[in-house]
Coordinates of C-alpha atoms in Angstrom, one line a residue:
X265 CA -3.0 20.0 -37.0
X266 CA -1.4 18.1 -34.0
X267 CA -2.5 18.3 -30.2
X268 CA -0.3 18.6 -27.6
X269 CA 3.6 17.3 -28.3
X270 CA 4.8 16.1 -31.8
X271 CA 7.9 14.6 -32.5
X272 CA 10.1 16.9 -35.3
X273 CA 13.5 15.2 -35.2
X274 CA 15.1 12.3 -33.8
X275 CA 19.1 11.8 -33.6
X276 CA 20.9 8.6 -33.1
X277 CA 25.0 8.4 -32.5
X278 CA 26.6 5.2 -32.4
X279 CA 23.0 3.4 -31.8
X280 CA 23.7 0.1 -33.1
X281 CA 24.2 -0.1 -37.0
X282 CA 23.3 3.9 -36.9
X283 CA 26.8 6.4 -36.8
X284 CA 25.3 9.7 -36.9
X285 CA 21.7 9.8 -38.1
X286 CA 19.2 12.6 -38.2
X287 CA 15.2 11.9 -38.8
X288 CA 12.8 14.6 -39.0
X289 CA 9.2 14.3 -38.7
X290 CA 6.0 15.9 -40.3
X291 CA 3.5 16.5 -37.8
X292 CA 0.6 14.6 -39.6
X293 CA 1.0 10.9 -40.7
X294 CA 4.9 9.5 -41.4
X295 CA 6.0 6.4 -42.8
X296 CA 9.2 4.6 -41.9
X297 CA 10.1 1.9 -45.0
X298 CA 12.9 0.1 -45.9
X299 CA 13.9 -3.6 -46.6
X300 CA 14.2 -6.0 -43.7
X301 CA 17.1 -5.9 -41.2
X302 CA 17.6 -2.6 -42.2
X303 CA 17.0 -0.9 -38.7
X304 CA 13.9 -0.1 -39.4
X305 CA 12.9 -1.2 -35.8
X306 CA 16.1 0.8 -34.4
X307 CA 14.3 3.9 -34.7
X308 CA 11.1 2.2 -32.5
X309 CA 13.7 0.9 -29.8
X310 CA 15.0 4.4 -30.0
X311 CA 11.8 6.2 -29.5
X312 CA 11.2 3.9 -26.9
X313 CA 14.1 4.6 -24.5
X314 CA 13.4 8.0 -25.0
X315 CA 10.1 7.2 -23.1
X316 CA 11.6 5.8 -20.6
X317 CA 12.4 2.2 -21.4
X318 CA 15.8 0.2 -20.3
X319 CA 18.7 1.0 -22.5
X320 CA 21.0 -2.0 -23.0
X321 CA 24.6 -1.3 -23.6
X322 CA 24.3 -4.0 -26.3
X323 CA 23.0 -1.1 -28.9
X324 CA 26.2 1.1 -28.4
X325 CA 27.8 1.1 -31.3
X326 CA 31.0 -1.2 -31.6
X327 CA 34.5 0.5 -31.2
X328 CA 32.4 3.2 -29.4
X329 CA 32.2 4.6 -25.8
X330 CA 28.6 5.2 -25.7
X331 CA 25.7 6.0 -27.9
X332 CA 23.3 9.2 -27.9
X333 CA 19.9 9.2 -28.7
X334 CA 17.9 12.8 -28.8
X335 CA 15.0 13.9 -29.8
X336 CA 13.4 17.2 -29.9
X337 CA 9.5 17.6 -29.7
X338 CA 7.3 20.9 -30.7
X339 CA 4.4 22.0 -29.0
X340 CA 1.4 24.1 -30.6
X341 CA 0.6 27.0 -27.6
X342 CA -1.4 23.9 -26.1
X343 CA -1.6 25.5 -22.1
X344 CA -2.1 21.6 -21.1
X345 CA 1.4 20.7 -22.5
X346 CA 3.1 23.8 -20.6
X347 CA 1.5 22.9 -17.6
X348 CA 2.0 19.4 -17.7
X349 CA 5.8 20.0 -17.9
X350 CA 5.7 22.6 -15.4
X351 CA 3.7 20.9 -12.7
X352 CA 6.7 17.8 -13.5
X353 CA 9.3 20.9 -13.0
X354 CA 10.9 20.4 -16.3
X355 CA 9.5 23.8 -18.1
X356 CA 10.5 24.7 -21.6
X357 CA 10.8 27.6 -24.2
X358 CA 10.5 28.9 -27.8
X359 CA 7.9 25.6 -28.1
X360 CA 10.3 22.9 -28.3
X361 CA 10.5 20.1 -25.6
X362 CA 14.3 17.9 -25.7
X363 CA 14.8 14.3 -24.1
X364 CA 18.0 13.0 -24.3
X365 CA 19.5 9.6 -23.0
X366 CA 23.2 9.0 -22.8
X367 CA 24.3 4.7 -22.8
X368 CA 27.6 4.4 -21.6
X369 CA 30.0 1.4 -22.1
X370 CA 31.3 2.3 -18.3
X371 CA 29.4 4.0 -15.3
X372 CA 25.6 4.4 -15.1
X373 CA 23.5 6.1 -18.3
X374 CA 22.2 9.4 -18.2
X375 CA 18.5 10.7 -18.9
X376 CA 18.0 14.7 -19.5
X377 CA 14.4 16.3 -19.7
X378 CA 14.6 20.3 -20.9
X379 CA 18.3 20.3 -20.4
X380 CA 18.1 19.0 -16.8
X381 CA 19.1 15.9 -15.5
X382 CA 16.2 13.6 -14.8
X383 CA 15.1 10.5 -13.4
X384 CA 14.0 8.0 -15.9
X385 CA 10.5 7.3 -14.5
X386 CA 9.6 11.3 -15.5
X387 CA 10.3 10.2 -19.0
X388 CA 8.0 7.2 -18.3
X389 CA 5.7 10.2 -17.1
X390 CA 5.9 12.1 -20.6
X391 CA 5.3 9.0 -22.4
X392 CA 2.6 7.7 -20.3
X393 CA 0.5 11.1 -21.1
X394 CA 1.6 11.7 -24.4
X395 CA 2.5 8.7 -26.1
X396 CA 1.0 5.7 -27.3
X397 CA 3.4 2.8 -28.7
X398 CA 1.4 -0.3 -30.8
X399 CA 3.9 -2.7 -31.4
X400 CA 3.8 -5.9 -33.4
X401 CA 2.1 -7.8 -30.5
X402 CA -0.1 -4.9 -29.3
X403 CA -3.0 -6.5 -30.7
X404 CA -3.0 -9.5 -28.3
X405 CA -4.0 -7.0 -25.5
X406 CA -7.4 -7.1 -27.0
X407 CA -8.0 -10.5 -26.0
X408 CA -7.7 -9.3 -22.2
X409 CA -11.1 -8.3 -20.2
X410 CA -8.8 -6.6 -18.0
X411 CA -7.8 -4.6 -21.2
X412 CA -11.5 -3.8 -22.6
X413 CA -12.4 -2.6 -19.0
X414 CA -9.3 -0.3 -19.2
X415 CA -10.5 1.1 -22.5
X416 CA -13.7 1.6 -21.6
X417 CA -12.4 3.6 -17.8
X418 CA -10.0 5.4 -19.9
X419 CA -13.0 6.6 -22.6
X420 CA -15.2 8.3 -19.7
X421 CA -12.3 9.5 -17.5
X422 CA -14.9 9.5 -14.9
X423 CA -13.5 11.3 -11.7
X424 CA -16.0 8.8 -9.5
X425 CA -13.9 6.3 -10.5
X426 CA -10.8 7.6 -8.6
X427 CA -12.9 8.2 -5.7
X428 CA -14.6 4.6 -5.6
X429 CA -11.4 2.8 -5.5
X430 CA -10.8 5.3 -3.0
X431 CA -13.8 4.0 -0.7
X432 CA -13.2 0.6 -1.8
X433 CA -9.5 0.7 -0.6
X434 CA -10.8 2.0 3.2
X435 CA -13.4 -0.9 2.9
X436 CA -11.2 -3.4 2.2
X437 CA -8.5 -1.8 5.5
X438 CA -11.7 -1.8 7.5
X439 CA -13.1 -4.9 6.6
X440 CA -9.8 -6.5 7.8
X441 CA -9.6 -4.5 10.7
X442 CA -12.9 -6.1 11.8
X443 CA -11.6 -9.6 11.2
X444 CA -8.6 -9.2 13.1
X445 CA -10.9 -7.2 15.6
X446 CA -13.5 -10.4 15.9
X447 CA -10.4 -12.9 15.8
X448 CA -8.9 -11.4 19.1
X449 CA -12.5 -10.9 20.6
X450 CA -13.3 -14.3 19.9
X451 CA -10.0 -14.8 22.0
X452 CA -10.8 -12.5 24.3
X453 CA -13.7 -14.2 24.9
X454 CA -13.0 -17.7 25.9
X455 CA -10.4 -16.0 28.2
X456 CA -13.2 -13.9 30.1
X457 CA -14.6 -16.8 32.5
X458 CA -10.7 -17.2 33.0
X459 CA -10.4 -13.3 33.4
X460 CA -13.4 -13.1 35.6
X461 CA -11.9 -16.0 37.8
X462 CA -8.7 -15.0 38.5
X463 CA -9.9 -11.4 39.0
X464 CA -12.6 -12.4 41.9
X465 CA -9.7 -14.2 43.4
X466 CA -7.3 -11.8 43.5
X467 CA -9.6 -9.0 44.7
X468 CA -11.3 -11.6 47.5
X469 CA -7.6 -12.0 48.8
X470 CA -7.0 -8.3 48.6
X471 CA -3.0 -9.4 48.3
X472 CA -0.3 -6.1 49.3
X473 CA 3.1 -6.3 50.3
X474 CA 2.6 -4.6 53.3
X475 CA -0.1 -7.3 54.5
X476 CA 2.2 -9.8 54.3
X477 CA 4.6 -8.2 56.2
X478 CA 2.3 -7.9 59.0
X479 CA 0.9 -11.5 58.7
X480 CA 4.5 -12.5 58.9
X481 CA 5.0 -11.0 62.1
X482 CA 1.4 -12.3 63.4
X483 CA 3.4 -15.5 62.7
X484 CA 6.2 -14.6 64.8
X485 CA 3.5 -13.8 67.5
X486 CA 1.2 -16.2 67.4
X487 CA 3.5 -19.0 67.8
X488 CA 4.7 -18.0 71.1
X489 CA 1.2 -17.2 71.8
X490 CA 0.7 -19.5 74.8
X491 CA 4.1 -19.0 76.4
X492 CA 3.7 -14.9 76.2
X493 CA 0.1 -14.9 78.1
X494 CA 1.4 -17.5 80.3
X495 CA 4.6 -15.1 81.5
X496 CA 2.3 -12.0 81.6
X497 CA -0.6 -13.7 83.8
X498 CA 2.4 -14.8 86.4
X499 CA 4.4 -11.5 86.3
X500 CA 0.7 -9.9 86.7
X501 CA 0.3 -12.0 89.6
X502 CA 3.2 -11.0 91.4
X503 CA 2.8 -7.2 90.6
X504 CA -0.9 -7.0 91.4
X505 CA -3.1 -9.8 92.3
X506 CA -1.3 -11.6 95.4
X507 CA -1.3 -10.3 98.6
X508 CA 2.0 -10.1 98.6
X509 CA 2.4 -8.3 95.1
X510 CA 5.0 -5.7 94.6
X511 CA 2.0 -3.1 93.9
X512 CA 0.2 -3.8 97.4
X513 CA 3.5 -3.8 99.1
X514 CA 4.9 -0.7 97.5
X515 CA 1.5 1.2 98.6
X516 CA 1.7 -0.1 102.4
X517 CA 5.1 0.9 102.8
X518 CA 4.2 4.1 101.4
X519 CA 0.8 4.0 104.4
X520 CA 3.5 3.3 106.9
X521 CA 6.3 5.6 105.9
X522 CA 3.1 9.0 106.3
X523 CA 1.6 7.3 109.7
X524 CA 4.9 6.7 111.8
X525 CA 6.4 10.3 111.0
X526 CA 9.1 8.0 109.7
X527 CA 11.8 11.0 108.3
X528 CA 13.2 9.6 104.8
X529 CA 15.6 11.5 102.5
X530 CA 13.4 13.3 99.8
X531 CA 15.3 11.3 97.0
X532 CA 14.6 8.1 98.6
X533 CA 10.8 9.3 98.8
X534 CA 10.7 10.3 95.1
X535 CA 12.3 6.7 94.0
X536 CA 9.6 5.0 96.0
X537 CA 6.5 7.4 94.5
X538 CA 9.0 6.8 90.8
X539 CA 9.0 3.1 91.5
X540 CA 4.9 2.7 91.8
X541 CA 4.1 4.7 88.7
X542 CA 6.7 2.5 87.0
X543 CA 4.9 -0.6 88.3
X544 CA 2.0 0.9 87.3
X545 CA 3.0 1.5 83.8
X546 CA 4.5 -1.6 83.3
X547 CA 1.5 -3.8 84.9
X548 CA -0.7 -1.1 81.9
X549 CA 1.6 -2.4 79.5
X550 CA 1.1 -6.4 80.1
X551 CA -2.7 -5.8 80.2
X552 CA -2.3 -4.5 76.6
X553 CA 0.2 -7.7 75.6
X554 CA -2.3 -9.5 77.0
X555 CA -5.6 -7.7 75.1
X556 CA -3.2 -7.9 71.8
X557 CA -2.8 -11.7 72.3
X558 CA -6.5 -12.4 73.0
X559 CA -7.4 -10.6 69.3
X560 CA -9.1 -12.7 67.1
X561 CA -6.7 -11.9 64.2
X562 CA -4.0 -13.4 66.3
X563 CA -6.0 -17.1 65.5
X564 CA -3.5 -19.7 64.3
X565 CA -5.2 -21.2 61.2
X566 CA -6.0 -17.7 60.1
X567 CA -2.4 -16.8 60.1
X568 CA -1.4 -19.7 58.8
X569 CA -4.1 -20.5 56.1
X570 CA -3.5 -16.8 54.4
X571 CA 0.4 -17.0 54.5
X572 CA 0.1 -20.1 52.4
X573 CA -2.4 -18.9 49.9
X574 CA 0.1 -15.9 49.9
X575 CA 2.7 -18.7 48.9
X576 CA 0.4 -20.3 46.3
X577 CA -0.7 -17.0 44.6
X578 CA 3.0 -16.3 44.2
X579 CA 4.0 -19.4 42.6
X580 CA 0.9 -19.6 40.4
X581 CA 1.7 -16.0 39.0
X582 CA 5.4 -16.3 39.1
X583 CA 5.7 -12.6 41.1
X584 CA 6.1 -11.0 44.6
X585 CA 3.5 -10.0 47.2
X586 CA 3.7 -6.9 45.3
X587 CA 3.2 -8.1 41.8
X588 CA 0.1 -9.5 42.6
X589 CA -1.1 -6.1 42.5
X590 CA 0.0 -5.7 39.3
X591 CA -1.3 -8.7 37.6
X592 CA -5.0 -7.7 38.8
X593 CA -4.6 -4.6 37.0
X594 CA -3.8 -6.3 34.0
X595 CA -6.5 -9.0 34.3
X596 CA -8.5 -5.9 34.8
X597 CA -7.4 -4.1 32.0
X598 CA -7.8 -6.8 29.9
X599 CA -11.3 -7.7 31.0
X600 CA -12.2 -3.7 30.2
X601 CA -10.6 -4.4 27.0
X602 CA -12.9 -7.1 25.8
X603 CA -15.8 -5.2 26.7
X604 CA -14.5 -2.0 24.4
X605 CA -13.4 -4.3 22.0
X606 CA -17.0 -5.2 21.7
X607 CA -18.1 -1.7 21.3
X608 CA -15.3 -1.2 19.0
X609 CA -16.6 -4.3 16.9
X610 CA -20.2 -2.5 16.8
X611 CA -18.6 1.0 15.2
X612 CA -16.6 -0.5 12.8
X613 CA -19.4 -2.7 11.6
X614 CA -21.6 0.6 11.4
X615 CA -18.5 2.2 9.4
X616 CA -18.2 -0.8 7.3
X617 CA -22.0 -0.7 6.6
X618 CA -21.4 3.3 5.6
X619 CA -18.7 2.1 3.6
X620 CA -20.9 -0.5 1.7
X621 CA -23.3 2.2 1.1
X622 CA -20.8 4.8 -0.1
X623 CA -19.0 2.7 -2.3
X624 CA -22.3 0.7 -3.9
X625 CA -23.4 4.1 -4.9
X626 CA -20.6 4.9 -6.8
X627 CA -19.9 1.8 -8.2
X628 CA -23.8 2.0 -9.6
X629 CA -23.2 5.5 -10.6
X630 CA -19.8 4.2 -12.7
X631 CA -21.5 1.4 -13.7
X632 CA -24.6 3.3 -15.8
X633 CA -21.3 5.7 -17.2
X634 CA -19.8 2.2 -18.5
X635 CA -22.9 1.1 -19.9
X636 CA -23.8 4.1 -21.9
X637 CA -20.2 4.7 -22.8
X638 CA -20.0 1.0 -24.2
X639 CA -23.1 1.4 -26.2
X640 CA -20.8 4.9 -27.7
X641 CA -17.9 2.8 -27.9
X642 CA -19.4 -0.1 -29.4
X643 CA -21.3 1.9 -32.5
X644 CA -17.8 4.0 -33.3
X645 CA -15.8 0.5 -33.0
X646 CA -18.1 -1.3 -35.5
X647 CA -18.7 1.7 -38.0
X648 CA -14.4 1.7 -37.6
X649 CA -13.9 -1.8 -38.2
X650 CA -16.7 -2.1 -41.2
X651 CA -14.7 1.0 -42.9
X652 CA -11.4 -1.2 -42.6
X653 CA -13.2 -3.9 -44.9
X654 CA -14.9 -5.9 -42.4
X655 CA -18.3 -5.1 -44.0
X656 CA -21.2 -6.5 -41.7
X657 CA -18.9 -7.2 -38.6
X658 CA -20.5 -5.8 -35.7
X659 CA -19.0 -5.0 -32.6
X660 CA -20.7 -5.0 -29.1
X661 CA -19.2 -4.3 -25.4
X662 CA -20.9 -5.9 -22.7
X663 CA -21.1 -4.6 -19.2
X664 CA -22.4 -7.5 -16.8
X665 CA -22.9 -6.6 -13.3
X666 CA -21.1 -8.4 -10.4
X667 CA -22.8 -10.2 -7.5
X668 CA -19.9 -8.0 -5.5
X669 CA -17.8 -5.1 -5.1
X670 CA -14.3 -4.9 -6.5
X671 CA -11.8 -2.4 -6.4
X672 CA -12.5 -1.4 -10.1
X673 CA -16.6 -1.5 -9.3
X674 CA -19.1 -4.0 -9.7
X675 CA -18.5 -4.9 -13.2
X676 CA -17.1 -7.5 -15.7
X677 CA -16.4 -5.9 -19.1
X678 CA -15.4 -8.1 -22.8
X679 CA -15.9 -7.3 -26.2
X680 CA -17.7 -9.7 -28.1
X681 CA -17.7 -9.5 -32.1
X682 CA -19.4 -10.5 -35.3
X683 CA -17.1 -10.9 -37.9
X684 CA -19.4 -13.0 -40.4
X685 CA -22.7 -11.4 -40.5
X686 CA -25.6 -14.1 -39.4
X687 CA -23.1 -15.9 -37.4
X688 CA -23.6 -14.7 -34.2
X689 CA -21.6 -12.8 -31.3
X690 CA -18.5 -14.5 -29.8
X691 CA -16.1 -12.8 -27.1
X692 CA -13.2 -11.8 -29.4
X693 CA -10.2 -14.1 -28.3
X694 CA -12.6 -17.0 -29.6
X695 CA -12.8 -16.0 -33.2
X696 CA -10.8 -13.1 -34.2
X697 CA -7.8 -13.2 -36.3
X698 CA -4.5 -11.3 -35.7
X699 CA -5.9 -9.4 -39.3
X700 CA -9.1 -8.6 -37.8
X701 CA -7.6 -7.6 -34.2
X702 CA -5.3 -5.3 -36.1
X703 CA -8.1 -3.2 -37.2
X704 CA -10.4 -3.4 -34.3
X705 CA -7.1 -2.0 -32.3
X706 CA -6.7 0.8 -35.5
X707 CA -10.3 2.1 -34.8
X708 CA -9.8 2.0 -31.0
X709 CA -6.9 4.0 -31.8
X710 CA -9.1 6.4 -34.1
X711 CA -12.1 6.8 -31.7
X712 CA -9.2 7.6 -29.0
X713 CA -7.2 10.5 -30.5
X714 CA -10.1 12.4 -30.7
X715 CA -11.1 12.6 -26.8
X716 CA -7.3 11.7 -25.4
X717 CA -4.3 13.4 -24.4
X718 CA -2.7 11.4 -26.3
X719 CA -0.3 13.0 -28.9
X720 CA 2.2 10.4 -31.0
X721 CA 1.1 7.4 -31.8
X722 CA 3.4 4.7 -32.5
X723 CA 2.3 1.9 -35.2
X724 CA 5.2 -0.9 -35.6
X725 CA 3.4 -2.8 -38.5
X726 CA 0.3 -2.4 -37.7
X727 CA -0.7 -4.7 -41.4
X728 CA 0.6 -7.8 -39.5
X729 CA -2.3 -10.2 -41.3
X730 CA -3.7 -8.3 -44.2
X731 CA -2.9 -6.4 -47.5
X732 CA -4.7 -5.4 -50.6
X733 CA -7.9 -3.4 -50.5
X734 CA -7.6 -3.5 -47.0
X735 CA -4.6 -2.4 -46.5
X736 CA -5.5 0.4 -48.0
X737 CA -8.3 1.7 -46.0
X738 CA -6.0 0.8 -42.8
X739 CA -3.7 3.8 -44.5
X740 CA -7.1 5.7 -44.9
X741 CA -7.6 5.2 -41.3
X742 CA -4.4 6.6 -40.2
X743 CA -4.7 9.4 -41.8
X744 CA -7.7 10.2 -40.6
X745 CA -6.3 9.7 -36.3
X746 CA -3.3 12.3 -38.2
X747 CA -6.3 14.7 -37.8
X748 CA -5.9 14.9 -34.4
X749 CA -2.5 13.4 -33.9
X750 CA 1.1 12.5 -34.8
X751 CA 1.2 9.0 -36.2
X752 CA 4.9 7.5 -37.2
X753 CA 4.0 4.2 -38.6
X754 CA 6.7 1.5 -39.7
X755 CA 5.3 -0.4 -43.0
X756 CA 6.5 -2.4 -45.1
X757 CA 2.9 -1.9 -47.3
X758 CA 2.4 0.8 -49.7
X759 CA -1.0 0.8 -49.9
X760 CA -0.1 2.6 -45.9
X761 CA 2.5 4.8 -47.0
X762 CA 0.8 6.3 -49.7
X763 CA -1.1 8.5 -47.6
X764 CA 1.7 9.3 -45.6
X765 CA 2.7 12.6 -45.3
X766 CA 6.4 12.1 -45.0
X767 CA 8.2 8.9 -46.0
X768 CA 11.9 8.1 -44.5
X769 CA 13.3 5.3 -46.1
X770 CA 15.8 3.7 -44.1
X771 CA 18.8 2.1 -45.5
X772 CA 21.8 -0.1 -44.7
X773 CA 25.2 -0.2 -46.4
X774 CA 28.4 -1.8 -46.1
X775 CA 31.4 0.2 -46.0
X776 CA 35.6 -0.8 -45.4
X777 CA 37.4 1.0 -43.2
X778 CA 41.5 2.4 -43.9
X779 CA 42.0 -1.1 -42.3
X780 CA 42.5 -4.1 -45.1
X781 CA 39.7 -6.5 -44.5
X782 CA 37.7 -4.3 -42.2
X783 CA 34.4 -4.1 -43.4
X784 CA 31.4 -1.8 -41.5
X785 CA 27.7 -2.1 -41.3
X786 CA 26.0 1.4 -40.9
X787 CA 21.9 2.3 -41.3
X788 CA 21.2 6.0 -42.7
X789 CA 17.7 7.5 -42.7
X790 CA 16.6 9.2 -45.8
X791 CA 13.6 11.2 -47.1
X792 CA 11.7 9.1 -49.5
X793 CA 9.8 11.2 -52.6
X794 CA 8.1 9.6 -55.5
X795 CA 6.5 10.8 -58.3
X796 CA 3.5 8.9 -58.7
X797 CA 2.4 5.9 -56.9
X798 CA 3.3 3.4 -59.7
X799 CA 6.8 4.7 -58.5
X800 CA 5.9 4.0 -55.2
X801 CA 4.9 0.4 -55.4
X802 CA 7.2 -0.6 -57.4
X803 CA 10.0 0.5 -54.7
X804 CA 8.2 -1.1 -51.8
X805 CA 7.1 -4.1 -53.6
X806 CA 10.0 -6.1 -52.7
X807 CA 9.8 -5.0 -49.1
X808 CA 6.3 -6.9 -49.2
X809 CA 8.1 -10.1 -50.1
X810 CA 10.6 -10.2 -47.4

């Protein structure tokens, strides 16, 4: 009995040489036959649009406006089918699963999953879990490493594995974060002397807007310096210090005016007393010109010397008084930023470290699953391969360790192969034929369908290199991954279909149309029975030949 999905019947309208064409399925082991060119490969290229491949307009059917191509799957009460589909939010009832692809001559083709309109990469989806196409060529994936390490990952379905690529992928982001990190400090770096430079400057200058206001009028002031103090020490002179000064005048008159009795108007009285306190006021107000002049600050080369540097900062930094400000923060900043870049630096390379740690444990912990799966692998393989008339071949998979981490671990996987007994282990693109390659991929295939999800399996002459008593056991062989799953298999061998479960013959015909002249090519599918296998051979015989 089948696991999972199974195909029962397959319909094709106006696909190519196929007008209306219906294919059932057994659930075990079918056989598609027929003589070459008949369209035998149609109903692969079919099955495979169904999973999701390209559709070319090329296989609509001439005279036609589009081709059809359904096909409608059962399902055994298997809970991880029903789930699947429901978790992809395409459910189904009464146990039967329906794709269907519409090609159209005009406008854009159409994909339906369940009787819902669906993107084509959740056919991709279904075919990706269920489904497993071996086509003609298949069997030069077994001369890629990158394949046998697939095969092996895929055997252990080990949940670490997801994980470690997981740490690997925030190593590898972290590991370039630290090299862009180091990059700019190394930058950063050769720019702190500058940094440190400019910054000492800039702060020893203390540079402000309002400062250089204030030197400007110091400027103003100190040019006239000499002049000022000269006009203040006269008019101080005449108010105070001679002996005719307004001050001592104003004060003897005053003397006078109380000792003679003299009789003044009070107003004229008050304007005297007014006029002295104003003289007095005014001679306090020179004294303080004069202090303000004396000031040290008020020193020529000082004013001078920091107006220029004022000029010279400016130009150098391409700002204002006030910017100046502004670029010392930034120096600042910057000068900060190197040193927490170089904490920064320090934390990452303690992440990185972690990292290392993490992810060389898991990759050690994957790596002994490899090993002990490949010793598993490698005994089913060869006992496989030695039951498809390879007697004495021996296979072996070798897990080598890396001097590094990658993102699938720290391993390097290949097959190597005896096919000759006594002759030695080679890898297996050295020495194996496509005969040979054909059955180590049919016992791959068989130690598969019992662990995987895998359902149908797809064999598009699979014989490609052999026949006879081989051939034979390479029937005996599918049969036996039936057990476990669907297997359609196109053949043109009988020594495969015999133990085929259901045999569809397919067939091409020529047939004229009401037009004169107008002739028609069209492929039909047809269930094949024979009565013994003498009857059976003697059909497919000439298939063999062509």
């Amino acid at each position: 009995m089948t696991r999972g999905l199974f195909l029962k019947t397959l319909t094709l309208k106006n696909f190519a040489t196929f007008e209306d064409c219906n294919i059932n399925f057994a659930d075990t082991l079918n056989c598609i036959i027929g003589e070459t060119g008949s369209g035998k490969s149609l109903v692969l290229d079919a099955l495979q649009i169904i999973f999701g491949h390209r559709a070319d307009r090329k296989i609509i059917r001439k005279g036609t406006d589009g081709a059809v191509v359904e096909a409608i799957f059962g399902s055994n009460d298997d809970p991880q089918v029903q789930d699947f589909f429901d978790n992809l939010g395409y459910p189904f009832n009464d146990h039967e699963i329906v794709i269907k692809r519409l090609i159209s001559t005009t406008g854009s083709n159409k994909c339906f999953l369940n009787f819902q309109a669906c993107q084509m990469s959740h056919l991709g989806d279904v075919s990706n879990f269920f489904i497993d196409i071996v086509g003609q060529f298949e069997n030069q994936k077994l001369l890629s490493e990158e394949y046998h390490l697939h095969l092996v990952d895929h055997y252990i379905k080990d949940k670490n594995l997801s994980e470690y690529k997981n740490v690997f992928s925030q190593l590898q982001k972290r590991r370039e974060d630290l090299r862009v990190l180091q990059a700019k400090a190394s930058e950063r770096m050769q720019m702190k002397d500058f940094l440190t430079f400019q910054i000492e400057e800039l702060r020893t200058f203390n540079p402000s807007a309002d400062d250089e206001i204030k030197i400007l009028a110091l400027k103003d002031k100190v040019i006239n310096k000499e002049q000022i103090l000269g006009a203040c020490s006269q008019i101080n002179e005449i108010l105070c210090e001679e002996d005719l000064s307004i001050s001592s005048g104003l004060i003897k008159i005053l003397k006078m005016i109380e000792k003679s009795k003299l009789v003044l108007g009070e107003n004229s009285l008050n304007k005297l007393h007014e006029f002295k306190g104003f003289i007095e006021e005014f001679t306090c107000e020179l004294s303080k010109i004069i202090d303000l002049y004396n000031d040290e600050n008020l020193d020529i080369n000082f004013v001078l010397e920091r107006l220029d540097r004022y000029q010279k900062l400016k130009r150098k930094y391409n700002c204002d008084a006030s910017g100046l400000n502004s670029i010392l923060e930034r120096f600042e900043r910057e000068l900060s930023s190197s040193e927490n870049e170089e904490c920064h630096i320090h934390e990452l390379e303690l992440e990185i470290k972690k990292s290392e740690q993490q992810a060389q444990s898991l990759a050690s912990m994957l790596s002994n699953r490899r090993t002990m799966a490949a010793l598993e692998i490698s005994k089913l393989i060869t006992q496989g391969i030695q039951q498809l008339n390879m007697v004495g071949a021996k296979l072996q998979i070798v897990v080598e360790p890396l001097d590094r981490l990658t993102m699938t671990g720290c391993d390097h996987i290949h097959f190597m192969v005896e096919t000759n007994p006594g002759e030695g282990m080679h890898r297996i693109k050295e020495i194996a034929s496509g005969g040979e390659l054909s059955r180590i991929l049919l016992s791959i295939r068989r130690v598969f369908s019992v662990k995987d999800s895998i359902s149908i399996f797809l064999f598009d002459e699979i014989e490609s290199g052999i026949g006879g008593e081989t051939a034979l056991k390479i029937g005996t062989a599918l049969k036996d991954v039936a057990k476990n799953s669907q297997v359609i298999v196109i053949t043109h061998l009988p020594q495969i279909a015999v133990n085929a479960d259901k045999i569809t013959e397919i067939v091409k015909q020529t047939r004229s149309s009401s037009q004169k002249d107008d002739f028609r090519t069209i492929s039909m599918a047809k269930e094949f029975t024979y009565k013994t296998q003498k009857e059976l051979y003697a059909v497919m015989a000439p298939m063999q030949m062509q």
